CSV table of C-alpha atoms in Angstrom, one decimal:
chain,number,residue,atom,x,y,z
K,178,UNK,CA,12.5,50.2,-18.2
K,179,UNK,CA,13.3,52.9,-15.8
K,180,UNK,CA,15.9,53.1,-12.7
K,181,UNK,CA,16.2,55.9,-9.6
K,182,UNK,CA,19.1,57.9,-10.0
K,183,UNK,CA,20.7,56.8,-6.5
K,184,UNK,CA,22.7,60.2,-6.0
K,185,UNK,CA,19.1,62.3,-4.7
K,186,UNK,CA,16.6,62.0,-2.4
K,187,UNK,CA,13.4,62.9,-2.8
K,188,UNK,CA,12.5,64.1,0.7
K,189,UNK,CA,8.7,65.0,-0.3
K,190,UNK,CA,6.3,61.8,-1.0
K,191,UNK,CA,3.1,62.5,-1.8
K,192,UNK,CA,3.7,65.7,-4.9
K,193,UNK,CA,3.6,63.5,-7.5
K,194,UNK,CA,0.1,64.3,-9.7
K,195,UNK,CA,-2.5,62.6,-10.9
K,196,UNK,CA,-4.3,65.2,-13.6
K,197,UNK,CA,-2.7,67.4,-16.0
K,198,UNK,CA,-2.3,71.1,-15.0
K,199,UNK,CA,-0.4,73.9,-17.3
K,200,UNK,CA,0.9,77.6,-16.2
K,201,UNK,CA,2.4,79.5,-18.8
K,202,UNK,CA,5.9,81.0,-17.5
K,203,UNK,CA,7.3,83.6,-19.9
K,204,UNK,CA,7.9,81.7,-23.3
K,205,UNK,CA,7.5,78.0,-22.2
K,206,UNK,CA,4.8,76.1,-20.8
K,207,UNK,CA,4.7,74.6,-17.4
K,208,UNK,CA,3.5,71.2,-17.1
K,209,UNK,CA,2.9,68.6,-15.0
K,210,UNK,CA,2.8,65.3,-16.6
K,211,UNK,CA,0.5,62.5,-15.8
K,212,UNK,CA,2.3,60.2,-13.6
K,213,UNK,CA,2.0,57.6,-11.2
K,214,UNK,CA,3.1,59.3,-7.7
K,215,UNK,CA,3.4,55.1,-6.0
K,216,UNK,CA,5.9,53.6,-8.5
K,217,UNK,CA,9.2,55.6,-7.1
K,218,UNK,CA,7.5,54.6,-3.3
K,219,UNK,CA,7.2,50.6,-3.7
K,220,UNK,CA,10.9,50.4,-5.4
K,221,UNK,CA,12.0,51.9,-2.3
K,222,UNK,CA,10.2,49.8,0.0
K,223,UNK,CA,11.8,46.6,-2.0
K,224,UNK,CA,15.1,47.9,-1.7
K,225,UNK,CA,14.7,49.1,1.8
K,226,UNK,CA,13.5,45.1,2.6
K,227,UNK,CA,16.9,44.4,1.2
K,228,UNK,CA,19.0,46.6,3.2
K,229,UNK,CA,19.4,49.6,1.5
K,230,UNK,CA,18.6,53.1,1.7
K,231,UNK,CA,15.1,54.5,0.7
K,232,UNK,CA,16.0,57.3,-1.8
K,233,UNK,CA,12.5,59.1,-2.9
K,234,UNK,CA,14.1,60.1,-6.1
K,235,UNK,CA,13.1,61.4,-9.9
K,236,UNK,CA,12.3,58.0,-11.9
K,237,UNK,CA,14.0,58.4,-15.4
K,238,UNK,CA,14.9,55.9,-18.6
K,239,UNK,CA,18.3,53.7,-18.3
K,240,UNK,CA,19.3,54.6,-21.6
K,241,UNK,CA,20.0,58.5,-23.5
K,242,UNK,CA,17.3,58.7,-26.2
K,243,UNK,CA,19.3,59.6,-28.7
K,244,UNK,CA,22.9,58.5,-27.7
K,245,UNK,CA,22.4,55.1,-26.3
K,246,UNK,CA,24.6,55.3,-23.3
K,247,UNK,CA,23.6,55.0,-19.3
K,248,UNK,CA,21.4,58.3,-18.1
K,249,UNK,CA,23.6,57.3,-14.8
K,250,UNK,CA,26.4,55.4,-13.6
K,251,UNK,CA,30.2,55.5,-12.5
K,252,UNK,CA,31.3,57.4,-14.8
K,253,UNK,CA,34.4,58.8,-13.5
K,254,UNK,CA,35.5,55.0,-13.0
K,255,UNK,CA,35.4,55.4,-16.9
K,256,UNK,CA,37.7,57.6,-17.1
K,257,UNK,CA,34.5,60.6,-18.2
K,258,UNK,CA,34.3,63.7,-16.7
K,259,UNK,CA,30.9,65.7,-15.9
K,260,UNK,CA,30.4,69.6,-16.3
K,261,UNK,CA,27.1,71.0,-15.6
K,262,UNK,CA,25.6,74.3,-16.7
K,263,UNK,CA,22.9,76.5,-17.5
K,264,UNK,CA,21.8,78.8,-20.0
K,265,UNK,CA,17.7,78.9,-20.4
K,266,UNK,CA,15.2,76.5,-21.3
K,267,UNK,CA,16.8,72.8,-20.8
K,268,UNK,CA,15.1,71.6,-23.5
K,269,UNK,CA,16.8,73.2,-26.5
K,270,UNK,CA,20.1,73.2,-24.0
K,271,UNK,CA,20.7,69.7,-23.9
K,272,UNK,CA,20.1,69.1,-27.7
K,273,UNK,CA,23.7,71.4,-28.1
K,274,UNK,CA,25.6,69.3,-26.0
K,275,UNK,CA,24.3,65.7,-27.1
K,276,UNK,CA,25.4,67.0,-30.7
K,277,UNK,CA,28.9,67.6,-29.5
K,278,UNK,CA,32.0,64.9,-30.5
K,279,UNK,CA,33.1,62.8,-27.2
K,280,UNK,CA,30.0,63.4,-25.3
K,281,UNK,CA,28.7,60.3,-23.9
K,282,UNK,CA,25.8,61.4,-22.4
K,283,UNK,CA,23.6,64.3,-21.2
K,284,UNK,CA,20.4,64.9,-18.4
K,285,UNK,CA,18.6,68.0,-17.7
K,286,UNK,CA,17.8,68.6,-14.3
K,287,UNK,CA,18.2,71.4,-11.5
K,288,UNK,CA,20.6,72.8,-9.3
K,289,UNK,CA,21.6,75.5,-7.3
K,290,UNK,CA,18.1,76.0,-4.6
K,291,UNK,CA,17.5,75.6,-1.7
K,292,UNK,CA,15.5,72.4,-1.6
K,293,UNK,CA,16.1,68.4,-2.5
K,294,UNK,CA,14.3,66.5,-5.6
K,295,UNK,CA,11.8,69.4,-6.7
K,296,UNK,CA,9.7,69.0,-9.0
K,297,UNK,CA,9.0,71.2,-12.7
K,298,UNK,CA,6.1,73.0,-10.9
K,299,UNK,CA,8.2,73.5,-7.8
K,300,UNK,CA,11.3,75.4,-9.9
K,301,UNK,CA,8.6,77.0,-12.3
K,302,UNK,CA,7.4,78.9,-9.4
K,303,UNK,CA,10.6,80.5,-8.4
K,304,UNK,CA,10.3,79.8,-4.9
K,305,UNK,CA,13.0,77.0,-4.8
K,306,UNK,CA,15.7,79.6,-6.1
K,307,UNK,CA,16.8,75.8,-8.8
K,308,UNK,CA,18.2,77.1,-12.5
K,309,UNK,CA,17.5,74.6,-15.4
K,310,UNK,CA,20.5,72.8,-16.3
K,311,UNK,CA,22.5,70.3,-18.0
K,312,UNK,CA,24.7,67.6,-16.9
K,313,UNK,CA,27.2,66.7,-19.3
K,314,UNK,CA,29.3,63.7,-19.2
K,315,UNK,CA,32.3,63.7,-21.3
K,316,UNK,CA,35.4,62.0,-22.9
K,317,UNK,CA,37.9,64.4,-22.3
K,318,UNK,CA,40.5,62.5,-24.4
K,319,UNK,CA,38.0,63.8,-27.0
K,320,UNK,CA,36.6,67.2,-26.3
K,321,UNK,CA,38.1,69.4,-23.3
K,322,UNK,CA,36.2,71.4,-20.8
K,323,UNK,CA,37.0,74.5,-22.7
K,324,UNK,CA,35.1,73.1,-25.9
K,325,UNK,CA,32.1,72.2,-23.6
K,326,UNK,CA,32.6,76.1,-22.3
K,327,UNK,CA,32.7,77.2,-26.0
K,328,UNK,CA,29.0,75.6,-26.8
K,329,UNK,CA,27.5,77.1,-23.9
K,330,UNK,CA,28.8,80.5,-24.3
K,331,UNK,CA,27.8,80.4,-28.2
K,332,UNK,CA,24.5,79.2,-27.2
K,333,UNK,CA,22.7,82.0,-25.4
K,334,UNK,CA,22.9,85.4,-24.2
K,335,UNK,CA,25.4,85.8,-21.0
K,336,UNK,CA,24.1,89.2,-20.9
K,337,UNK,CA,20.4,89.2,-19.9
K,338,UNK,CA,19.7,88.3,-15.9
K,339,UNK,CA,17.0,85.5,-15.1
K,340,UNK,CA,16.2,85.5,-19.0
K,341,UNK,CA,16.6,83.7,-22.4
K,342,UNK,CA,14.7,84.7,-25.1
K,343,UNK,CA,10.7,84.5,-23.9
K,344,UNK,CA,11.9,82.3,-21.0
K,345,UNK,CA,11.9,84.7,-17.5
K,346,UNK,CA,12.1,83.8,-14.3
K,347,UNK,CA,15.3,83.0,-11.7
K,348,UNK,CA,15.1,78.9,-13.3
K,349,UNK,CA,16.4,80.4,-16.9
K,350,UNK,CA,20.0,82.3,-15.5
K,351,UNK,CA,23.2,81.6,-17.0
K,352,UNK,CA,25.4,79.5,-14.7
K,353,UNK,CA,28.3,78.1,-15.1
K,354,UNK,CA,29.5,75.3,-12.3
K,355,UNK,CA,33.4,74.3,-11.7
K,356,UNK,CA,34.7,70.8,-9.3
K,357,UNK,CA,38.2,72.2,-9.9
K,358,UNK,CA,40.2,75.1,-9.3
K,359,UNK,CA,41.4,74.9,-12.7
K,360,UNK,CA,37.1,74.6,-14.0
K,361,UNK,CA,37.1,77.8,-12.0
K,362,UNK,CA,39.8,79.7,-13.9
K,363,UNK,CA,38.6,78.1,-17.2
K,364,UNK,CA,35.1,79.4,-16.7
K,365,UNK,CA,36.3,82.6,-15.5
K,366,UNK,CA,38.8,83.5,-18.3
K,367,UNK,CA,36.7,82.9,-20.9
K,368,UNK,CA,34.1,84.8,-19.6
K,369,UNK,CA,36.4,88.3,-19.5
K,370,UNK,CA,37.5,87.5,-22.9
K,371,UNK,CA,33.4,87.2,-24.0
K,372,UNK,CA,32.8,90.0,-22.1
K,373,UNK,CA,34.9,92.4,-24.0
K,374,UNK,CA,33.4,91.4,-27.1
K,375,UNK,CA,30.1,91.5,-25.5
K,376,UNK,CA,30.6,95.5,-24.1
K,377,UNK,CA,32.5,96.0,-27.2
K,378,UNK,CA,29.0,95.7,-29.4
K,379,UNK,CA,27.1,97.3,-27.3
K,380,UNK,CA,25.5,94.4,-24.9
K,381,UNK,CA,26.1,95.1,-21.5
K,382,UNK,CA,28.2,93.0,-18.7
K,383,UNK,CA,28.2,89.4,-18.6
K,384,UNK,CA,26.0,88.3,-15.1
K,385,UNK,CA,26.6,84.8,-15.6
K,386,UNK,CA,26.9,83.1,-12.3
K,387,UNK,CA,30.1,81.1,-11.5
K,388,UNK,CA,29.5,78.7,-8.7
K,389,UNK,CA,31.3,75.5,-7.3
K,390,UNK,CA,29.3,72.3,-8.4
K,391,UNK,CA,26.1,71.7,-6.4
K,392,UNK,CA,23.8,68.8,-6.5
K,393,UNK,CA,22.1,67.8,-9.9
K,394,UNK,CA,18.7,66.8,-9.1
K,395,UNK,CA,17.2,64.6,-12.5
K,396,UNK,CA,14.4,66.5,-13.7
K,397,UNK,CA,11.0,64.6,-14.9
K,398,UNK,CA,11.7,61.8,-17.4
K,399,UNK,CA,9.5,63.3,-20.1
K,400,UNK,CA,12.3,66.5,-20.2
K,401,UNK,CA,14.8,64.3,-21.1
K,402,UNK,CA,16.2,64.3,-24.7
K,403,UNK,CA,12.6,66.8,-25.2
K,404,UNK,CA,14.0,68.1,-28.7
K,405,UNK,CA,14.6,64.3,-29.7
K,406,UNK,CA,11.4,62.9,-28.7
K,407,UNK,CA,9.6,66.2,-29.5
K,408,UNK,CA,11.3,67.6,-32.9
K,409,UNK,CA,8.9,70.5,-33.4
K,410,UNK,CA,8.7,71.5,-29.7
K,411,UNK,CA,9.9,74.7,-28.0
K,412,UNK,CA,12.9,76.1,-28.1
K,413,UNK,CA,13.5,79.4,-27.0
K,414,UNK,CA,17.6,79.5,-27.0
K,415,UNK,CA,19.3,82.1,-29.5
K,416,UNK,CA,22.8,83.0,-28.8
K,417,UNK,CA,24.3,86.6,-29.5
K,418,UNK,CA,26.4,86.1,-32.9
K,419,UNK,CA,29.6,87.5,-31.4
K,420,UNK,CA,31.1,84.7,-29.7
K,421,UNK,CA,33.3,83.0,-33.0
K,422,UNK,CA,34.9,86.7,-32.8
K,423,UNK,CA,36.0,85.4,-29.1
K,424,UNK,CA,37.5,82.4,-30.9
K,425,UNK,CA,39.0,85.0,-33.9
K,426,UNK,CA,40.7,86.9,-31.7
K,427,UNK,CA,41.8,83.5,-29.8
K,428,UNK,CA,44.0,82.0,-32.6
K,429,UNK,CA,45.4,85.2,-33.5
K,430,UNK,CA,47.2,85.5,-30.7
């Protein structure tokens, strides 16, 4: 059972792919997956016949692989709040969060280009200017927006522009994404105090990008939960080592 996420639009009908093609991009494959490019079209149609919007949009499961909960839904009407970042290859990405106490759910997708609903080959190419991300949606009577910060910090190298690991290209930069003014100061504080450490070991200055929230765009159902479905697939993440010092030098204070 699959639903449209209703919050994008897929404004190009007709790129969906019949074969199966592969580009290799720095450490991870680029694939297209077999799927059926009509599906997303006649649910449209039926809900258009019913007086709604057609929404051309990314077809993905109802339910998180591994945590059970809805891929999409009011959430804030739940009292949940969302943060959404990247750092590299979604794949390995997604499995840090979903691990984490008082998440309730996670998506990999794409955010931060220049065009609506692209597709894997579309942001593998570069042209759409889209980073890799995560959405995260949270209890935050359980875990704060400065724990989710903590993960993604931890979890790759802030240091190294359009690059993880193997991974290269615009689609692997570290970005960090704020709703609030408060998100914003959160984000930015903790990046001076990694930063020091950072410079202090010999890496050089943090370039992660700080931007207000943009659109998520779901990516392709078969990215979701990838490390859950796929337990030996790729992962290219490796974080530095020196962020627990940034926690040290936290609780010493």
């Amino acid at each position: 059972m699959a639903f449209l996420a209703p919050n994008v639009v897929h404004t190009q009908f007709g790129r969906s792919t019949h074969g199966l093609a592969q580009k290799r991009l720095g450490g991870k494959n680029c694939v297209l997956m077999r799927q059926n490019p009509y599906g997303s079209f006649f649910k449209s149609l039926t809900d258009f016949a019913k007086g709604g919007t057609v929404k051309m949009s990314m077809q993905v499961a109802e339910k998180h692989a591994v945590l059970g909960n809805p891929m999409e839904a009011d959430f804030a009407s739940q009292g949940l709040a969302t943060a959404l970042v990247g750092l590299g290859c979604f794949w390995g990405a997604e499995r840090k969060f979903w691990e984490m106490k008082g998440v309730h759910s996670t998506a990999v997708g794409y955010s931060g280009g220049s065009n609506a609903q692209p597709s894997y080959k579309e942001v593998c190419s570069g042209a759409t200017g889209h980073a890799e991300v995560v959405r995260i949606i949270y209890d935050p009577a359980i875990v704060s927006f400065g724990e989710i910060l903590d993960t993604f910090w931890d979890s790759h190298d802030p240091t190294t522009l359009n690059r993880q690991g193997n991974d290269v290209g615009s689609q692997y930069r570290s970005v960090a994404y704020y709703s609030t003014p408060e998100e914003k100061a959160a984000i930015e504080d903790s990046r001076d105090r990694f930063s020091e450490v950072l410079q202090a070991n010999g890496y050089g200055p943090v370039v992660t990008e700080v931007s207000e929230m943009p659109t998520f765009y779901f990516a392709e159902d078969y990215h979701q939960q990838y490390l859950h479905k796929n337990p030996w697939g790729y992962c290219g993440l490796g974080g530095t080592g020196l962020y627990p010092l940034v926690k040290e030098a936290a609780a010493a204070r």
